[in-house]
């Protein structure tokens, strides 16, 4: 069964940085695109970024482009989100998510990511 475990969330001041990690198990990680999505209090789930199964293609929402970097290590079954220049509006629970089918190019549609972890909380506040 698919297991995704996020870590790295914390309280950080505006302008600070965090690196989120997601450990994957229970499926052939290197075959699947992965994404990071987030949910702020009282708001809907929001797609943040994705990376294709090989790690050669990435995409970002406009709200994080230029500040966040997604990466993966297929040898370690890990996906990461480096977050720089954090803003209060980045505060949310962040989830990593697995694309619904192997090899296919990922999309921005949250509905196509069928498994998520329990999330890690990021709070950006002074």
PDB file of N, CA and C in Angstrom, residues 56-107:
ATOM      1  N   UNK A  56      13.243  15.205 -14.689  1.00  0.00           N
ATOM      2  CA  UNK A  56      13.749  16.123 -15.704  1.00  0.00           C
ATOM      3  C   UNK A  56      12.810  17.280 -15.996  1.00  0.00           C
ATOM      4  N   UNK A  57      11.593  17.194 -15.552  1.00  0.00           N
ATOM      5  CA  UNK A  57      10.611  18.247 -15.831  1.00  0.00           C
ATOM      6  C   UNK A  57       9.883  18.633 -14.553  1.00  0.00           C
ATOM      7  N   UNK A  58       9.792  19.944 -14.338  1.00  0.00           N
ATOM      8  CA  UNK A  58       9.112  20.449 -13.153  1.00  0.00           C
ATOM      9  C   UNK A  58       8.160  21.576 -13.546  1.00  0.00           C
ATOM     10  N   UNK A  59       7.245  21.883 -12.657  1.00  0.00           N
ATOM     11  CA  UNK A  59       6.309  22.981 -12.885  1.00  0.00           C
ATOM     12  C   UNK A  59       5.917  23.540 -11.529  1.00  0.00           C
ATOM     13  N   UNK A  60       5.550  24.830 -11.545  1.00  0.00           N
ATOM     14  CA  UNK A  60       5.237  25.526 -10.291  1.00  0.00           C
ATOM     15  C   UNK A  60       4.020  26.421 -10.481  1.00  0.00           C
ATOM     16  N   UNK A  61       3.288  26.587  -9.411  1.00  0.00           N
ATOM     17  CA  UNK A  61       2.219  27.561  -9.452  1.00  0.00           C
ATOM     18  C   UNK A  61       2.828  28.955  -9.496  1.00  0.00           C
ATOM     19  N   UNK A  62       2.084  29.901 -10.012  1.00  0.00           N
ATOM     20  CA  UNK A  62       2.586  31.270 -10.114  1.00  0.00           C
ATOM     21  C   UNK A  62       2.936  31.841  -8.749  1.00  0.00           C
ATOM     22  N   UNK A  63       2.230  31.398  -7.726  1.00  0.00           N
ATOM     23  CA  UNK A  63       2.434  31.961  -6.394  1.00  0.00           C
ATOM     24  C   UNK A  63       3.775  31.559  -5.773  1.00  0.00           C
ATOM     25  N   UNK A  64       4.400  30.486  -6.280  1.00  0.00           N
ATOM     26  CA  UNK A  64       5.659  30.034  -5.682  1.00  0.00           C
ATOM     27  C   UNK A  64       6.810  30.029  -6.685  1.00  0.00           C
ATOM     28  N   UNK A  65       6.533  30.269  -7.940  1.00  0.00           N
ATOM     29  CA  UNK A  65       7.563  30.200  -8.974  1.00  0.00           C
ATOM     30  C   UNK A  65       8.693  31.177  -8.650  1.00  0.00           C
ATOM     31  N   UNK A  66       9.907  30.677  -8.758  1.00  0.00           N
ATOM     32  CA  UNK A  66      11.069  31.506  -8.460  1.00  0.00           C
ATOM     33  C   UNK A  66      11.493  31.460  -7.002  1.00  0.00           C
ATOM     34  N   UNK A  67      10.651  30.902  -6.150  1.00  0.00           N
ATOM     35  CA  UNK A  67      10.978  30.808  -4.715  1.00  0.00           C
ATOM     36  C   UNK A  67      11.098  29.361  -4.252  1.00  0.00           C
ATOM     37  N   UNK A  68      10.326  28.478  -4.845  1.00  0.00           N
ATOM     38  CA  UNK A  68      10.322  27.069  -4.451  1.00  0.00           C
ATOM     39  C   UNK A  68      10.999  26.230  -5.526  1.00  0.00           C
ATOM     40  N   UNK A  69      11.621  25.130  -5.091  1.00  0.00           N
ATOM     41  CA  UNK A  69      12.241  24.190  -6.015  1.00  0.00           C
ATOM     42  C   UNK A  69      11.893  22.773  -5.593  1.00  0.00           C
ATOM     43  N   UNK A  70      11.322  22.030  -6.521  1.00  0.00           N
ATOM     44  CA  UNK A  70      11.005  20.630  -6.266  1.00  0.00           C
ATOM     45  C   UNK A  70      12.118  19.771  -6.848  1.00  0.00           C
ATOM     46  N   UNK A  71      12.406  18.672  -6.160  1.00  0.00           N
ATOM     47  CA  UNK A  71      13.410  17.743  -6.653  1.00  0.00           C
ATOM     48  C   UNK A  71      13.071  16.348  -6.141  1.00  0.00           C
ATOM     49  N   UNK A  72      13.739  15.366  -6.680  1.00  0.00           N
ATOM     50  CA  UNK A  72      13.508  14.005  -6.233  1.00  0.00           C
ATOM     51  C   UNK A  72      14.798  13.211  -6.324  1.00  0.00           C
ATOM     52  N   UNK A  73      14.859  12.157  -5.515  1.00  0.00           N
ATOM     53  CA  UNK A  73      15.971  11.218  -5.536  1.00  0.00           C
ATOM     54  C   UNK A  73      15.358   9.833  -5.695  1.00  0.00           C
ATOM     55  N   UNK A  74      15.379   9.311  -6.897  1.00  0.00           N
ATOM     56  CA  UNK A  74      14.722   8.031  -7.149  1.00  0.00           C
ATOM     57  C   UNK A  74      15.459   6.866  -6.492  1.00  0.00           C
ATOM     58  N   UNK A  75      16.724   7.035  -6.193  1.00  0.00           N
ATOM     59  CA  UNK A  75      17.463   5.978  -5.498  1.00  0.00           C
ATOM     60  C   UNK A  75      17.042   5.867  -4.038  1.00  0.00           C
ATOM     61  N   UNK A  76      16.567   6.975  -3.489  1.00  0.00           N
ATOM     62  CA  UNK A  76      16.167   7.001  -2.072  1.00  0.00           C
ATOM     63  C   UNK A  76      14.658   7.050  -1.884  1.00  0.00           C
ATOM     64  N   UNK A  77      13.913   7.076  -2.974  1.00  0.00           N
ATOM     65  CA  UNK A  77      12.439   7.188  -2.898  1.00  0.00           C
ATOM     66  C   UNK A  77      12.016   8.430  -2.126  1.00  0.00           C
ATOM     67  N   UNK A  78      12.633   9.552  -2.458  1.00  0.00           N
ATOM     68  CA  UNK A  78      12.373  10.803  -1.766  1.00  0.00           C
ATOM     69  C   UNK A  78      12.015  11.903  -2.758  1.00  0.00           C
ATOM     70  N   UNK A  79      11.141  12.779  -2.315  1.00  0.00           N
ATOM     71  CA  UNK A  79      10.853  14.000  -3.053  1.00  0.00           C
ATOM     72  C   UNK A  79      10.974  15.159  -2.066  1.00  0.00           C
ATOM     73  N   UNK A  80      11.450  16.283  -2.572  1.00  0.00           N
ATOM     74  CA  UNK A  80      11.764  17.429  -1.720  1.00  0.00           C
ATOM     75  C   UNK A  80      11.106  18.695  -2.249  1.00  0.00           C
ATOM     76  N   UNK A  81      10.929  19.647  -1.350  1.00  0.00           N
ATOM     77  CA  UNK A  81      10.490  20.976  -1.746  1.00  0.00           C
ATOM     78  C   UNK A  81      11.326  21.980  -0.973  1.00  0.00           C
ATOM     79  N   UNK A  82      12.224  22.642  -1.683  1.00  0.00           N
ATOM     80  CA  UNK A  82      13.011  23.712  -1.093  1.00  0.00           C
ATOM     81  C   UNK A  82      12.224  25.002  -1.214  1.00  0.00           C
ATOM     82  N   UNK A  83      11.962  25.629  -0.088  1.00  0.00           N
ATOM     83  CA  UNK A  83      11.140  26.832  -0.067  1.00  0.00           C
ATOM     84  C   UNK A  83      11.979  27.993   0.448  1.00  0.00           C
ATOM     85  N   UNK A  84      12.159  28.990  -0.384  1.00  0.00           N
ATOM     86  CA  UNK A  84      12.922  30.178  -0.026  1.00  0.00           C
ATOM     87  C   UNK A  84      12.028  31.406  -0.048  1.00  0.00           C
ATOM     88  N   UNK A  85      12.500  32.461   0.557  1.00  0.00           N
ATOM     89  CA  UNK A  85      11.764  33.734   0.575  1.00  0.00           C
ATOM     90  C   UNK A  85      10.313  33.525   0.990  1.00  0.00           C
ATOM     91  N   UNK A  86      10.131  32.804   2.059  1.00  0.00           N
ATOM     92  CA  UNK A  86       8.785  32.445   2.493  1.00  0.00           C
ATOM     93  C   UNK A  86       7.982  33.663   2.908  1.00  0.00           C
ATOM     94  N   UNK A  87       6.697  33.592   2.616  1.00  0.00           N
ATOM     95  CA  UNK A  87       5.757  34.667   2.921  1.00  0.00           C
ATOM     96  C   UNK A  87       4.675  34.132   3.862  1.00  0.00           C
ATOM     97  N   UNK A  88       4.023  34.995   4.602  1.00  0.00           N
ATOM     98  CA  UNK A  88       2.937  34.525   5.477  1.00  0.00           C
ATOM     99  C   UNK A  88       1.864  33.744   4.715  1.00  0.00           C
ATOM    100  N   UNK A  89       1.620  34.116   3.467  1.00  0.00           N
ATOM    101  CA  UNK A  89       0.597  33.413   2.679  1.00  0.00           C
ATOM    102  C   UNK A  89       1.026  32.014   2.259  1.00  0.00           C
ATOM    103  N   UNK A  90       2.274  31.654   2.527  1.00  0.00           N
ATOM    104  CA  UNK A  90       2.713  30.274   2.292  1.00  0.00           C
ATOM    105  C   UNK A  90       2.340  29.349   3.449  1.00  0.00           C
ATOM    106  N   UNK A  91       1.857  29.898   4.518  1.00  0.00           N
ATOM    107  CA  UNK A  91       1.482  29.092   5.681  1.00  0.00           C
ATOM    108  C   UNK A  91       0.363  28.125   5.299  1.00  0.00           C
ATOM    109  N   UNK A  92       0.598  26.850   5.561  1.00  0.00           N
ATOM    110  CA  UNK A  92      -0.368  25.817   5.180  1.00  0.00           C
ATOM    111  C   UNK A  92       0.161  24.466   5.647  1.00  0.00           C
ATOM    112  N   UNK A  93      -0.683  23.469   5.528  1.00  0.00           N
ATOM    113  CA  UNK A  93      -0.211  22.097   5.643  1.00  0.00           C
ATOM    114  C   UNK A  93       0.177  21.648   4.241  1.00  0.00           C
ATOM    115  N   UNK A  94       1.387  21.148   4.116  1.00  0.00           N
ATOM    116  CA  UNK A  94       1.914  20.723   2.826  1.00  0.00           C
ATOM    117  C   UNK A  94       1.896  19.197   2.741  1.00  0.00           C
ATOM    118  N   UNK A  95       1.418  18.731   1.613  1.00  0.00           N
ATOM    119  CA  UNK A  95       1.319  17.301   1.369  1.00  0.00           C
ATOM    120  C   UNK A  95       2.101  16.936   0.105  1.00  0.00           C
ATOM    121  N   UNK A  96       2.761  15.795   0.127  1.00  0.00           N
ATOM    122  CA  UNK A  96       3.243  15.260  -1.140  1.00  0.00           C
ATOM    123  C   UNK A  96       2.183  14.296  -1.643  1.00  0.00           C
ATOM    124  N   UNK A  97       2.121  14.161  -2.948  1.00  0.00           N
ATOM    125  CA  UNK A  97       1.065  13.370  -3.564  1.00  0.00           C
ATOM    126  C   UNK A  97       1.614  12.617  -4.769  1.00  0.00           C
ATOM    127  N   UNK A  98       1.079  11.450  -4.980  1.00  0.00           N
ATOM    128  CA  UNK A  98       1.510  10.556  -6.056  1.00  0.00           C
ATOM    129  C   UNK A  98       0.545  10.659  -7.238  1.00  0.00           C
ATOM    130  N   UNK A  99       1.099  10.802  -8.447  1.00  0.00           N
ATOM    131  CA  UNK A  99       0.248  10.840  -9.643  1.00  0.00           C
ATOM    132  C   UNK A  99      -0.456   9.515  -9.819  1.00  0.00           C
ATOM    133  N   UNK A 100      -1.627   9.545 -10.440  1.00  0.00           N
ATOM    134  CA  UNK A 100      -2.490   8.370 -10.454  1.00  0.00           C
ATOM    135  C   UNK A 100      -1.987   7.248 -11.344  1.00  0.00           C
ATOM    136  N   UNK A 101      -1.114   7.530 -12.294  1.00  0.00           N
ATOM    137  CA  UNK A 101      -0.688   6.507 -13.237  1.00  0.00           C
ATOM    138  C   UNK A 101       0.812   6.649 -13.510  1.00  0.00           C
ATOM    139  N   UNK A 102       1.506   5.541 -13.800  1.00  0.00           N
ATOM    140  CA  UNK A 102       2.948   5.639 -14.018  1.00  0.00           C
ATOM    141  C   UNK A 102       3.309   6.221 -15.381  1.00  0.00           C
ATOM    142  N   UNK A 103       4.479   6.775 -15.472  1.00  0.00           N
ATOM    143  CA  UNK A 103       5.146   7.238 -16.687  1.00  0.00           C
ATOM    144  C   UNK A 103       4.508   8.468 -17.317  1.00  0.00           C
ATOM    145  N   UNK A 104       3.277   8.681 -17.103  1.00  0.00           N
ATOM    146  CA  UNK A 104       2.578   9.780 -17.773  1.00  0.00           C
ATOM    147  C   UNK A 104       3.051  11.130 -17.260  1.00  0.00           C
ATOM    148  N   UNK A 105       3.086  12.107 -18.138  1.00  0.00           N
ATOM    149  CA  UNK A 105       3.471  13.456 -17.733  1.00  0.00           C
ATOM    150  C   UNK A 105       2.469  13.982 -16.710  1.00  0.00           C
ATOM    151  N   UNK A 106       2.948  14.628 -15.655  1.00  0.00           N
ATOM    152  CA  UNK A 106       2.049  15.102 -14.609  1.00  0.00           C
ATOM    153  C   UNK A 106       1.231  16.301 -15.062  1.00  0.00           C
ATOM    154  N   UNK A 107       0.204  16.594 -14.289  1.00  0.00           N
ATOM    155  CA  UNK A 107      -0.652  17.741 -14.587  1.00  0.00           C
ATOM    156  C   UNK A 107      -0.792  18.589 -13.336  1.00  0.00           C
TER     157      UNK A 107
END
